[in-house]
Short mmCIF file of C-alpha atoms in Angstrom, two decimals:
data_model
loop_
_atom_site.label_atom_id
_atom_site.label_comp_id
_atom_site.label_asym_id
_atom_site.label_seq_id
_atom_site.Cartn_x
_atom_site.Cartn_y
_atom_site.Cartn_z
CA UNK A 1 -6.74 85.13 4.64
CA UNK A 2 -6.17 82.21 2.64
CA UNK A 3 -4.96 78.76 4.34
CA UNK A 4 -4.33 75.51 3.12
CA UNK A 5 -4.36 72.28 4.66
CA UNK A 6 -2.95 68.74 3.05
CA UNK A 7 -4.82 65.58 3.66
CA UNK A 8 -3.75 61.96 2.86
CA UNK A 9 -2.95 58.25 4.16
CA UNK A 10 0.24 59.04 5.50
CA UNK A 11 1.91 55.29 4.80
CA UNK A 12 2.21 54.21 1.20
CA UNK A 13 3.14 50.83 0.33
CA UNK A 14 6.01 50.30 -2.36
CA UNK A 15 5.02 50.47 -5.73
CA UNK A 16 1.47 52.10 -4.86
CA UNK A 17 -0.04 55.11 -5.97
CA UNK A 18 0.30 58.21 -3.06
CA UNK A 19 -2.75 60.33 -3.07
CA UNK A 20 -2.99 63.47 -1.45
CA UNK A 21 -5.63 66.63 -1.23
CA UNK A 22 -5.31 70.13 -0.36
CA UNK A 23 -8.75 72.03 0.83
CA UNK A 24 -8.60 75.52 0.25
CA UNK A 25 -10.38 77.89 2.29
CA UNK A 26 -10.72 81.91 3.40
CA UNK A 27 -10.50 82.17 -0.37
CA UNK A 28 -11.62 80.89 -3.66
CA UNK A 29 -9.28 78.27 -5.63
CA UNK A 30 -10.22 80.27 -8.87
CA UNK A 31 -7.75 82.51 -10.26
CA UNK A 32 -4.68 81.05 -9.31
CA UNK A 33 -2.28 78.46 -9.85
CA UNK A 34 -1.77 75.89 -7.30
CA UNK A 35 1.36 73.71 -6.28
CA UNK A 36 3.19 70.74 -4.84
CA UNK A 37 6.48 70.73 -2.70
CA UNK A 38 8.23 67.95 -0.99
CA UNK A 39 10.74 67.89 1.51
CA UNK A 40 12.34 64.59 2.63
CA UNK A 41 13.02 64.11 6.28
CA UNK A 42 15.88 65.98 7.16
CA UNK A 43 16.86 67.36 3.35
CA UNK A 44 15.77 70.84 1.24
CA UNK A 45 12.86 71.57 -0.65
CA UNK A 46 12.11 69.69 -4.19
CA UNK A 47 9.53 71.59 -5.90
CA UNK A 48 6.74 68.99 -7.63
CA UNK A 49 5.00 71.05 -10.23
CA UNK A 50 1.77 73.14 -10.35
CA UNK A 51 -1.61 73.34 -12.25
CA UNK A 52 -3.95 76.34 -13.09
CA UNK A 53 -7.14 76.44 -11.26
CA UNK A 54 -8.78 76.16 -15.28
CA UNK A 55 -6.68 73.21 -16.71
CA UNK A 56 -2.97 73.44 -17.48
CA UNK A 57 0.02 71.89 -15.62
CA UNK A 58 3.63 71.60 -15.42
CA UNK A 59 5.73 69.30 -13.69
CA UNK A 60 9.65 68.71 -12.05
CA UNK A 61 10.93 66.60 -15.27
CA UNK A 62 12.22 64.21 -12.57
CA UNK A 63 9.03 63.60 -11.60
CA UNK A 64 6.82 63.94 -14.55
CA UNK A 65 6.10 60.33 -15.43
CA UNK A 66 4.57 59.78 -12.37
CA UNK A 67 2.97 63.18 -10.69
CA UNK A 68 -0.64 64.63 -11.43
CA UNK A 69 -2.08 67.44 -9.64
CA UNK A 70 -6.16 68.08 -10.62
CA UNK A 71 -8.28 70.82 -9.53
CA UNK A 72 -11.66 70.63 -8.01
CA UNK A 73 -13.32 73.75 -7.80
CA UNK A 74 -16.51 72.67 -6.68
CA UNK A 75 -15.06 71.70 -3.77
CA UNK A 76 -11.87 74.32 -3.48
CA UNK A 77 -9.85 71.65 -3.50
CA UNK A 78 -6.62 70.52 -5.43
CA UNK A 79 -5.25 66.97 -5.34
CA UNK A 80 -1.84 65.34 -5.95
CA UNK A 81 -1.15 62.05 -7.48
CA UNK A 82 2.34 59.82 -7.59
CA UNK A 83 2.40 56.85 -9.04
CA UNK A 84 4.96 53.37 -8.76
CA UNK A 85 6.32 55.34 -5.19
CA UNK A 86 9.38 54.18 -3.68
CA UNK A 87 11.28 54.63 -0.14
CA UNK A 88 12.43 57.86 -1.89
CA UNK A 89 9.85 59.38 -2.38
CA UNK A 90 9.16 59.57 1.46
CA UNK A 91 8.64 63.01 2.39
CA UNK A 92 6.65 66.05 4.39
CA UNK A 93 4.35 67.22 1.09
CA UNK A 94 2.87 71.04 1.21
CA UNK A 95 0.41 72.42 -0.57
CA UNK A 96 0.97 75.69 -1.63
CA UNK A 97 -0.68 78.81 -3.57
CA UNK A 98 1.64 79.95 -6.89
CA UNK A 99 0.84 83.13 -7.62
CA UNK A 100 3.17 84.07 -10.83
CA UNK A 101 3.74 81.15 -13.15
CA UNK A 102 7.17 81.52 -13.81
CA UNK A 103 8.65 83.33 -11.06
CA UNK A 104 9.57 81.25 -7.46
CA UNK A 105 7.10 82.75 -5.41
CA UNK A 106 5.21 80.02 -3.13
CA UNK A 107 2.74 81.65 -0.75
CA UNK A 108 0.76 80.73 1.56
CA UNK A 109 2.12 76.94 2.44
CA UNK A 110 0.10 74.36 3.88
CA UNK A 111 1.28 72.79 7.44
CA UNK A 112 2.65 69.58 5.50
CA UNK A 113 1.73 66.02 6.08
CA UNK A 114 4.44 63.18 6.46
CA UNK A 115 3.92 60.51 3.71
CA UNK A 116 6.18 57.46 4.38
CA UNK A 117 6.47 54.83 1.44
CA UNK A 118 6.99 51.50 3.89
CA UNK A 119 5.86 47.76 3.76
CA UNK B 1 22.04 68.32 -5.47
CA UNK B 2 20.06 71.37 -5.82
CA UNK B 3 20.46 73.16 -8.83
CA UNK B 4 20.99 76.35 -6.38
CA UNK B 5 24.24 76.06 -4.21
CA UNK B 6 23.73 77.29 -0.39
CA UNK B 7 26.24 76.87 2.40
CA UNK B 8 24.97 74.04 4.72
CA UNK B 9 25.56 76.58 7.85
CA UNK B 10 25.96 79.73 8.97
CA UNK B 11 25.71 81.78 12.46
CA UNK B 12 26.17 84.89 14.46
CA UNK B 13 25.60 86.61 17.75
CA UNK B 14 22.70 88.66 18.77
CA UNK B 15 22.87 92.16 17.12
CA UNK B 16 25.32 90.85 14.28
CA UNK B 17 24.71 90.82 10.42
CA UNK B 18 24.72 87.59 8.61
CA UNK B 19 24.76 87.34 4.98
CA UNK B 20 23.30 84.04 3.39
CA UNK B 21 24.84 83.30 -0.60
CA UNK B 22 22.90 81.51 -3.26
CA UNK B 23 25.17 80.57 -6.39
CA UNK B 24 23.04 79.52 -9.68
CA UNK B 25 23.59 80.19 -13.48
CA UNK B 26 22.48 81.67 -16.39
CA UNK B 27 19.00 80.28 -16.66
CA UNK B 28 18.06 80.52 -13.15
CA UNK B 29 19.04 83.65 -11.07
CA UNK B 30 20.99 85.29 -14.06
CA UNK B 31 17.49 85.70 -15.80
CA UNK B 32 14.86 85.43 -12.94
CA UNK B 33 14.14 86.96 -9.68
CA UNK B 34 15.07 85.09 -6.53
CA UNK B 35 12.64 84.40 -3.56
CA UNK B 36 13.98 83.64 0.22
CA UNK B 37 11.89 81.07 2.78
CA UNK B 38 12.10 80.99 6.39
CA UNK B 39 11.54 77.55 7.52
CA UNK B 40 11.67 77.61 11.56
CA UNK B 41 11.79 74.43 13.32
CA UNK B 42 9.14 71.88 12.45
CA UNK B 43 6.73 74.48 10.72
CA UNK B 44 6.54 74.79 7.04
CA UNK B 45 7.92 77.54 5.10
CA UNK B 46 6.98 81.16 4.78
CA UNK B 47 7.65 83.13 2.46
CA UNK B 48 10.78 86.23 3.30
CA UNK B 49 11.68 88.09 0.03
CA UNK B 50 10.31 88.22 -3.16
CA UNK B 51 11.17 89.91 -6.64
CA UNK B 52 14.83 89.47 -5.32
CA UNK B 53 14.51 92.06 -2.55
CA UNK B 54 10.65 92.47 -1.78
CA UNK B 55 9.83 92.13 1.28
CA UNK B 56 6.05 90.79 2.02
CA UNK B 57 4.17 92.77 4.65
CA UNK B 58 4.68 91.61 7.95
CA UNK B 59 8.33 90.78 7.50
CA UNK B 60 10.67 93.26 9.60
CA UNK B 61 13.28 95.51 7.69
CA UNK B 62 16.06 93.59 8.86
CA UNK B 63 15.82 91.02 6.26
CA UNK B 64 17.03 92.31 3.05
CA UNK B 65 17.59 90.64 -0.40
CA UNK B 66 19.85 91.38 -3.69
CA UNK B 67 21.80 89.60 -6.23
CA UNK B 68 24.39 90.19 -8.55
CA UNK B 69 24.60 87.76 -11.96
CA UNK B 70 24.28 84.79 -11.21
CA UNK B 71 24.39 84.50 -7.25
CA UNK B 72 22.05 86.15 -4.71
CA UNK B 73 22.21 86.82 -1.28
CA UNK B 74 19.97 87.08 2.16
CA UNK B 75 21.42 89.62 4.23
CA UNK B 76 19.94 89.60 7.95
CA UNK B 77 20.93 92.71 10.13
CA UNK B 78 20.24 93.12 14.30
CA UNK B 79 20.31 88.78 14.55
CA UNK B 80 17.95 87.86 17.22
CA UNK B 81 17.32 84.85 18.73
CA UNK B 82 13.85 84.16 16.75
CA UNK B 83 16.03 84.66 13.49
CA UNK B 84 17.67 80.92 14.16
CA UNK B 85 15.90 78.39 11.26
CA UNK B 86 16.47 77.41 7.68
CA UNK B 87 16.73 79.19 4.75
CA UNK B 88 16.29 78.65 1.14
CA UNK B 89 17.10 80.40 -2.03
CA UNK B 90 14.64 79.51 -4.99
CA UNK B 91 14.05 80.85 -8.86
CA UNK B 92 12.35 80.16 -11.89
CA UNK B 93 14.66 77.87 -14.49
CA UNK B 94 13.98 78.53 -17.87
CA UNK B 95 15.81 75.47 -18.92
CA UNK B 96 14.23 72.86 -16.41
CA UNK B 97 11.09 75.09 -16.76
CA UNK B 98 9.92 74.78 -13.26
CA UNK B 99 10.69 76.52 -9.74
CA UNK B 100 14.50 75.31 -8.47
CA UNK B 101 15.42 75.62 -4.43
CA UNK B 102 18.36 75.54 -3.08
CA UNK B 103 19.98 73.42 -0.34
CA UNK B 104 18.97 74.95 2.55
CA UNK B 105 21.09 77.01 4.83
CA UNK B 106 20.81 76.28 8.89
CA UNK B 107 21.50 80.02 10.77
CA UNK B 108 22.44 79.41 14.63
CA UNK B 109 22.18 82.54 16.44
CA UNK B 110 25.11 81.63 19.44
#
């Protein structure tokens, strides 16, 4: 059974870059499409965007100038990248497996890690 | 504001059916299916219906899914006590071109 499980600094200074991994395991990263979902403390689900296990991406338009998710298959990982991060962009962030581009499936999740953007 | 439109609460007694509504448009439920999360307290989300009424293995008969144009609902029969969490709607925009969620919808089983 697959799991996933997020790992990052989990305080970001304002105006740095948020970095955060996903490691992959009971399965292979290959084959799939893998994604990024946020929640903000207390508020719904904002979905970040995803990328192919082989190359290709797409991101939430709100958040494409500054989100890039990369794939590392030699180490079943996927990462996530958000640039010039403010207090709103404080949030739980899971990891996810995508199944069917273009359809809202989201399965499994990762347990989430709290990244705070803070001074 | 989420593109899909949930009410912020609903409830029920033990036994009771609930039905949870998800209002989008045209280029969101009216052309994709819709997919249901459970999210219970301080855990992530799981996955409850897909493919607008499929229900994933594991996941009792209770829960149910449909739609109807542009709105969908989660319909939960025989409420239990375990049922109480949140609940989100998502679909695929074609216009946004990504994965849309709603609001969230808090169930309180009383």
């Amino acid at each position: 059974q697959v799991q996933l499980q997020e790992s990052g600094p989990g305080l970001v200074k304002p105006s740095e870059t948020l970095s955060l991994s996903c490691t992959v395991s009971g399965g292979s990263i290959s084959g799939y499409c893998w994604s990024w979902i946020r929640q903000p403390p207390g508020k719904g689900l904002e979905w970040i965007g995803y990328m192919y296990y082989s190359g290709g991406s797409n991101y939430n338009p709100s958040l494409k100038s500054r989100v890039t998710i990369s794939v590392d298959m030699s180490r079943n990982q996927f990462s996530l990248r958000l640039t010039s991060v403010t207090a709103a962009d404080t949030a739980v962030y899971y990891c996810a497996r995508y199944p069917n581009v273009y359809s809202s499936v989201v399965d499994p999740w990762g347990h989430g890690t709290l990244v705070t953007v803070s001074s | 504001q989420s593109v899909l439109t949930q009410p912020p609460s609903a409830s029920g007694t033990p036994g009771q059916r609930v039905t949870i509504s998800c209002s989008g448009s045209s280029s969101n439920i009216g052309s994709n299916t819709v997919s249901w999360y459970q999210q219970l307290p301080r855990t992530a989300p799981k996955l409850l219906i897909h493919s607008t009424n499929q229900r994933p293995s594991g996941v009792p008969d209770r829960f149910s899914g449909s739609k109807s144009a542009t709105s969908a609902s989660l319909a939960i029969s025989g409420l239990q006590s375990e049922d109480e969490a949140d609940y989100y709607c998502a679909a695929w925009d074609d216009s946004l071109n990504g994965v849309v969620f709603g609001g969230g919808t808090k169930l309180t089983v009383l």
